[in-house]
Amino acid sequence: MAVAIDVRLCPGDSPRMKPLHLIRTSWGRLTSGLLAMLALCWLNGAKFTGVIDWEPTLTFVSLALAWLYSCLPDEAKVQPEISPAQIVEGNAQPSEPERKVSAHDRALFEKFKAVFDDNLLSFLREHDMGGAFDMASIEGLREVSAAWKGASYRFDDPDLAVHFEELIADVRRFTNQVALSTHQMGSSTFAKIGWNHANEDASRKVQANLNELADAVYAKADAFVILGRRALS
């Protein structure tokens, strides 16, 4: 008659154990211990006749050895497999590798800050382009528009590169419009838009356009200061 044996492992017991190691599970240790005690009771209950009763003796010795084997420490525990979801839930994600900052990016960012200093940013933020202004105030922007081209003025960091290109594009739009819409006042370094008194609406549109372009340059430059400081610190 075939007998089905249901061997269930306790929590912490590995399902990958070899058959020989089943006795070293929690249930195996408990079962072998109980059987060894029953065999000891059988041995003690046998009548002593001066001759060793081999059946209970060998049964007790074999079960005792089995129980001792079950109590041996594991040679190597099987490490449980950890799924990506468990890693996220347990906050055990490996730390990101240390980010290397390009020396070129640091140098270019310092050059950017030297041009877009507090004076220039203040001018872009506060000056109404409908009034006269000193062209020296935007000399740095004119240099950026004309000369900042090529790999020497391109950031290695992809995020910085994208934002910087957008800023330079706005600078060129502003300086080009200044060149088209203003004229020098005599021999001075001051300039102003050519106000058309016969068509003041057109002049106001020019004024508003210049102010919008100046605001766009200021907003992108101010944001780039913060972005660069975070990326290159």
mmCIF file of C-alpha atoms in Angstrom:
data_model
loop_
_atom_site.group_PDB
_atom_site.id
_atom_site.type_symbol
_atom_site.label_atom_id
_atom_site.label_comp_id
_atom_site.label_asym_id
_atom_site.label_seq_id
_atom_site.Cartn_x
_atom_site.Cartn_y
_atom_site.Cartn_z
ATOM 1 C CA MET A 1 0.000 0.000 0.000
ATOM 2 C CA ALA A 2 1.490 3.360 -0.980
ATOM 3 C CA VAL A 3 1.529 5.994 1.712
ATOM 4 C CA ALA A 4 1.696 9.696 0.734
ATOM 5 C CA ILE A 5 3.799 11.782 3.063
ATOM 6 C CA ASP A 6 3.137 15.536 3.128
ATOM 7 C CA VAL A 7 6.325 17.322 4.191
ATOM 8 C CA ARG A 8 5.715 21.020 4.817
ATOM 9 C CA LEU A 9 8.447 23.444 5.609
ATOM 10 C CA CYS A 10 8.235 26.020 8.348
ATOM 11 C CA PRO A 11 8.821 29.700 7.554
ATOM 12 C CA GLY A 12 12.488 30.276 6.886
ATOM 13 C CA ASP A 13 13.111 26.692 5.612
ATOM 14 C CA SER A 14 14.350 26.688 2.040
ATOM 15 C CA PRO A 15 12.318 24.817 -0.620
ATOM 16 C CA ARG A 16 15.567 23.987 -2.422
ATOM 17 C CA MET A 17 16.897 21.552 0.229
ATOM 18 C CA LYS A 18 18.126 18.116 -0.776
ATOM 19 C CA PRO A 19 16.123 15.125 0.580
ATOM 20 C CA LEU A 20 18.894 14.307 3.081
ATOM 21 C CA HIS A 21 18.560 17.771 4.563
ATOM 22 C CA LEU A 22 14.822 17.547 5.166
ATOM 23 C CA ILE A 23 15.602 16.268 8.636
ATOM 24 C CA ARG A 24 17.336 19.570 9.341
ATOM 25 C CA THR A 25 14.126 21.507 8.941
ATOM 26 C CA SER A 26 12.168 22.615 11.992
ATOM 27 C CA TRP A 27 9.710 19.736 11.559
ATOM 28 C CA GLY A 28 12.560 17.288 11.027
ATOM 29 C CA ARG A 29 14.257 18.283 14.256
ATOM 30 C CA LEU A 30 10.992 18.025 16.193
ATOM 31 C CA THR A 31 10.101 14.622 14.721
ATOM 32 C CA SER A 32 13.525 13.068 15.227
ATOM 33 C CA GLY A 33 13.651 14.345 18.800
ATOM 34 C CA LEU A 34 10.259 12.859 19.662
ATOM 35 C CA LEU A 35 11.128 9.511 18.080
ATOM 36 C CA ALA A 36 14.441 9.408 19.944
ATOM 37 C CA MET A 37 12.608 9.963 23.261
ATOM 38 C CA LEU A 38 10.094 7.220 22.418
ATOM 39 C CA ALA A 39 12.940 4.838 21.615
ATOM 40 C CA LEU A 40 14.576 5.729 24.937
ATOM 41 C CA CYS A 41 11.340 4.916 26.751
ATOM 42 C CA TRP A 42 11.166 1.599 24.883
ATOM 43 C CA LEU A 43 14.761 0.841 25.820
ATOM 44 C CA ASN A 44 14.209 1.686 29.493
ATOM 45 C CA GLY A 45 11.034 -0.403 29.580
ATOM 46 C CA ALA A 46 12.758 -3.530 28.316
ATOM 47 C CA LYS A 47 13.569 -6.198 30.929
ATOM 48 C CA PHE A 48 17.263 -6.477 31.770
ATOM 49 C CA THR A 49 18.365 -10.114 31.404
ATOM 50 C CA GLY A 50 22.108 -9.553 31.190
ATOM 51 C CA VAL A 51 21.938 -9.695 27.398
ATOM 52 C CA ILE A 52 21.703 -6.540 25.279
ATOM 53 C CA ASP A 53 18.378 -6.185 23.545
ATOM 54 C CA TRP A 54 19.659 -4.992 20.190
ATOM 55 C CA GLU A 55 16.350 -3.914 18.643
ATOM 56 C CA PRO A 56 15.454 -1.045 21.039
ATOM 57 C CA THR A 57 19.134 -0.204 21.543
ATOM 58 C CA LEU A 58 19.880 0.233 17.831
ATOM 59 C CA THR A 59 16.589 2.064 17.323
ATOM 60 C CA PHE A 60 17.455 4.550 20.068
ATOM 61 C CA VAL A 61 21.044 5.040 18.863
ATOM 62 C CA SER A 62 19.996 5.635 15.232
ATOM 63 C CA LEU A 63 17.237 8.069 16.190
ATOM 64 C CA ALA A 64 19.521 9.895 18.603
ATOM 65 C CA LEU A 65 22.137 10.295 15.875
ATOM 66 C CA ALA A 66 19.449 11.540 13.495
ATOM 67 C CA TRP A 67 18.348 14.107 16.068
ATOM 68 C CA LEU A 68 21.976 15.243 16.627
ATOM 69 C CA TYR A 69 22.437 15.592 12.860
ATOM 70 C CA SER A 70 19.294 17.694 12.613
ATOM 71 C CA CYS A 71 20.724 20.099 15.208
ATOM 72 C CA LEU A 72 23.962 20.780 13.296
ATOM 73 C CA PRO A 73 24.277 24.408 12.081
ATOM 74 C CA ASP A 74 23.573 25.018 8.399
ATOM 75 C CA GLU A 75 26.716 25.167 6.272
ATOM 76 C CA ALA A 76 25.236 27.818 3.991
ATOM 77 C CA LYS A 77 21.809 29.357 3.924
ATOM 78 C CA VAL A 78 20.156 29.967 0.606
ATOM 79 C CA GLN A 79 19.794 33.713 0.074
ATOM 80 C CA PRO A 80 16.270 34.656 -0.963
ATOM 81 C CA GLU A 81 15.862 36.263 -4.337
ATOM 82 C CA ILE A 82 14.879 39.922 -4.101
ATOM 83 C CA SER A 83 12.641 41.330 -6.775
ATOM 84 C CA PRO A 84 13.023 44.935 -8.008
ATOM 85 C CA ALA A 85 9.674 45.744 -6.349
ATOM 86 C CA GLN A 86 10.972 44.532 -2.969
ATOM 87 C CA ILE A 87 14.103 46.615 -3.379
ATOM 88 C CA VAL A 88 12.008 49.742 -3.972
ATOM 89 C CA GLU A 89 9.602 48.966 -1.115
ATOM 90 C CA GLY A 90 12.480 48.343 1.275
ATOM 91 C CA ASN A 91 14.358 51.461 0.207
ATOM 92 C CA ALA A 92 17.350 49.265 -0.546
ATOM 93 C CA GLN A 93 18.191 50.727 -3.904
ATOM 94 C CA PRO A 94 21.915 51.181 -4.470
ATOM 95 C CA SER A 95 23.103 54.725 -4.247
ATOM 96 C CA GLU A 96 23.780 56.515 -7.498
ATOM 97 C CA PRO A 97 27.423 56.762 -8.538
ATOM 98 C CA GLU A 98 29.083 60.039 -7.731
ATOM 99 C CA ARG A 99 28.527 62.489 -10.541
ATOM 100 C CA LYS A 100 31.678 63.847 -12.163
ATOM 101 C CA VAL A 101 31.587 67.542 -13.006
ATOM 102 C CA SER A 102 33.328 68.692 -16.167
ATOM 103 C CA ALA A 103 36.140 71.214 -15.647
ATOM 104 C CA HIS A 104 35.054 72.815 -18.928
ATOM 105 C CA ASP A 105 31.520 73.289 -17.581
ATOM 106 C CA ARG A 106 32.835 74.935 -14.418
ATOM 107 C CA ALA A 107 34.982 77.361 -16.418
ATOM 108 C CA LEU A 108 32.164 78.214 -18.844
ATOM 109 C CA PHE A 109 29.721 78.761 -15.987
ATOM 110 C CA GLU A 110 32.158 81.207 -14.343
ATOM 111 C CA LYS A 111 32.460 83.040 -17.665
ATOM 112 C CA PHE A 112 28.679 83.165 -17.921
ATOM 113 C CA LYS A 113 28.376 84.678 -14.425
ATOM 114 C CA ALA A 114 31.030 87.297 -15.251
ATOM 115 C CA VAL A 115 28.875 88.565 -18.137
ATOM 116 C CA PHE A 116 25.440 88.084 -16.569
ATOM 117 C CA ASP A 117 26.318 89.928 -13.381
ATOM 118 C CA ASP A 118 23.958 91.793 -11.053
ATOM 119 C CA ASN A 119 24.235 95.025 -13.077
ATOM 120 C CA LEU A 120 23.177 93.396 -16.338
ATOM 121 C CA LEU A 121 20.366 91.417 -14.728
ATOM 122 C CA SER A 122 19.120 94.556 -12.988
ATOM 123 C CA PHE A 123 19.122 96.466 -16.296
ATOM 124 C CA LEU A 124 17.164 93.734 -18.086
ATOM 125 C CA ARG A 125 14.653 93.494 -15.241
ATOM 126 C CA GLU A 126 14.030 97.164 -14.546
ATOM 127 C CA HIS A 127 14.829 99.336 -17.585
ATOM 128 C CA ASP A 128 11.995 100.414 -19.861
ATOM 129 C CA MET A 129 13.353 100.063 -23.402
ATOM 130 C CA GLY A 130 11.210 102.997 -24.465
ATOM 131 C CA GLY A 131 13.726 105.309 -22.791
ATOM 132 C CA ALA A 132 17.340 106.074 -23.589
ATOM 133 C CA PHE A 133 19.999 103.730 -22.281
ATOM 134 C CA ASP A 134 23.773 103.389 -22.289
ATOM 135 C CA MET A 135 24.887 100.814 -24.843
ATOM 136 C CA ALA A 136 27.672 99.884 -22.439
ATOM 137 C CA SER A 137 24.948 98.307 -20.309
ATOM 138 C CA ILE A 138 24.425 95.570 -22.891
ATOM 139 C CA GLU A 139 27.976 95.318 -24.234
ATOM 140 C CA GLY A 140 28.324 91.879 -22.659
ATOM 141 C CA LEU A 141 25.168 90.683 -24.420
ATOM 142 C CA ARG A 142 26.436 91.947 -27.751
ATOM 143 C CA GLU A 143 29.681 90.026 -27.247
ATOM 144 C CA VAL A 144 27.747 86.864 -26.351
ATOM 145 C CA SER A 145 25.555 87.254 -29.436
ATOM 146 C CA ALA A 146 28.507 87.762 -31.791
ATOM 147 C CA ALA A 147 31.269 85.547 -30.395
ATOM 148 C CA TRP A 148 29.865 82.818 -28.145
ATOM 149 C CA LYS A 149 29.680 80.070 -30.751
ATOM 150 C CA GLY A 150 31.053 76.569 -31.215
ATOM 151 C CA ALA A 151 32.209 73.843 -28.829
ATOM 152 C CA SER A 152 34.028 76.251 -26.527
ATOM 153 C CA TYR A 153 30.655 77.729 -25.548
ATOM 154 C CA ARG A 154 28.728 74.477 -25.280
ATOM 155 C CA PHE A 155 28.224 72.731 -21.932
ATOM 156 C CA ASP A 156 29.117 69.036 -21.626
ATOM 157 C CA ASP A 157 26.210 68.475 -19.246
ATOM 158 C CA PRO A 158 23.211 67.792 -21.548
ATOM 159 C CA ASP A 159 20.675 69.562 -19.311
ATOM 160 C CA LEU A 160 22.836 72.668 -18.974
ATOM 161 C CA ALA A 161 23.559 72.594 -22.714
ATOM 162 C CA VAL A 162 19.858 72.689 -23.642
ATOM 163 C CA HIS A 163 19.008 75.588 -21.313
ATOM 164 C CA PHE A 164 22.133 77.522 -22.267
ATOM 165 C CA GLU A 165 21.361 77.263 -25.994
ATOM 166 C CA GLU A 166 17.858 78.578 -25.335
ATOM 167 C CA LEU A 167 19.311 81.505 -23.389
ATOM 168 C CA ILE A 168 21.819 82.361 -26.143
ATOM 169 C CA ALA A 169 19.018 82.242 -28.730
ATOM 170 C CA ASP A 170 17.032 84.789 -26.694
ATOM 171 C CA VAL A 171 20.120 86.987 -26.306
ATOM 172 C CA ARG A 172 20.585 87.076 -30.093
ATOM 173 C CA ARG A 173 16.927 87.941 -30.652
ATOM 174 C CA PHE A 174 17.211 90.816 -28.172
ATOM 175 C CA THR A 175 20.480 92.269 -29.486
ATOM 176 C CA ASN A 176 19.334 91.963 -33.105
ATOM 177 C CA GLN A 177 16.125 93.844 -32.294
ATOM 178 C CA VAL A 178 18.083 96.514 -30.431
ATOM 179 C CA ALA A 179 20.276 97.003 -33.500
ATOM 180 C CA LEU A 180 17.202 97.282 -35.753
ATOM 181 C CA SER A 181 15.032 99.469 -33.523
ATOM 182 C CA THR A 182 17.426 101.962 -31.861
ATOM 183 C CA HIS A 183 19.891 104.629 -32.933
ATOM 184 C CA GLN A 184 22.843 106.290 -31.265
ATOM 185 C CA MET A 185 22.251 109.667 -29.628
ATOM 186 C CA GLY A 186 24.825 111.983 -31.139
ATOM 187 C CA SER A 187 28.431 111.151 -30.211
ATOM 188 C CA SER A 188 27.493 109.608 -26.876
ATOM 189 C CA THR A 189 27.235 105.915 -26.061
ATOM 190 C CA PHE A 190 23.523 106.302 -25.352
ATOM 191 C CA ALA A 191 20.838 104.981 -27.669
ATOM 192 C CA LYS A 192 17.044 105.017 -27.925
ATOM 193 C CA ILE A 193 14.335 103.713 -30.179
ATOM 194 C CA GLY A 194 13.323 105.846 -33.136
ATOM 195 C CA TRP A 195 9.992 107.205 -31.977
ATOM 196 C CA ASN A 196 7.560 107.767 -34.807
ATOM 197 C CA HIS A 197 5.237 110.560 -33.705
ATOM 198 C CA ALA A 198 3.147 110.093 -36.818
ATOM 199 C CA ASN A 199 2.523 106.452 -35.893
ATOM 200 C CA GLU A 200 2.917 106.162 -32.144
ATOM 201 C CA ASP A 201 1.146 102.787 -32.012
ATOM 202 C CA ALA A 202 3.942 101.273 -34.114
ATOM 203 C CA SER A 203 6.540 102.809 -31.811
ATOM 204 C CA ARG A 204 4.774 101.425 -28.740
ATOM 205 C CA LYS A 205 4.809 97.962 -30.344
ATOM 206 C CA VAL A 206 8.564 98.256 -30.854
ATOM 207 C CA GLN A 207 8.945 99.346 -27.229
ATOM 208 C CA ALA A 208 6.782 96.468 -25.963
ATOM 209 C CA ASN A 209 8.661 93.952 -28.124
ATOM 210 C CA LEU A 210 12.039 95.070 -26.774
ATOM 211 C CA ASN A 211 10.746 94.896 -23.189
ATOM 212 C CA GLU A 212 9.417 91.373 -23.774
ATOM 213 C CA LEU A 213 12.733 90.244 -25.263
ATOM 214 C CA ALA A 214 14.640 91.780 -22.338
ATOM 215 C CA ASP A 215 12.325 90.046 -19.866
ATOM 216 C CA ALA A 216 12.866 86.709 -21.635
ATOM 217 C CA VAL A 217 16.656 87.045 -21.428
ATOM 218 C CA TYR A 218 16.453 88.003 -17.758
ATOM 219 C CA ALA A 219 14.163 85.084 -16.862
ATOM 220 C CA LYS A 220 16.333 82.491 -18.602
ATOM 221 C CA ALA A 221 19.594 83.943 -17.265
ATOM 222 C CA ASP A 222 18.294 84.087 -13.693
ATOM 223 C CA ALA A 223 17.019 80.490 -13.916
ATOM 224 C CA PHE A 224 20.316 79.352 -15.427
ATOM 225 C CA VAL A 225 22.241 80.767 -12.462
ATOM 226 C CA ILE A 226 20.256 78.481 -10.142
ATOM 227 C CA LEU A 227 20.437 75.496 -12.511
ATOM 228 C CA GLY A 228 24.195 75.811 -12.954
ATOM 229 C CA ARG A 229 24.806 76.257 -9.247
ATOM 230 C CA ARG A 230 22.963 73.029 -8.476
ATOM 231 C CA ALA A 231 24.560 71.015 -11.272
ATOM 232 C CA LEU A 232 28.137 72.164 -10.677
ATOM 233 C CA SER A 233 28.264 72.378 -6.876
#
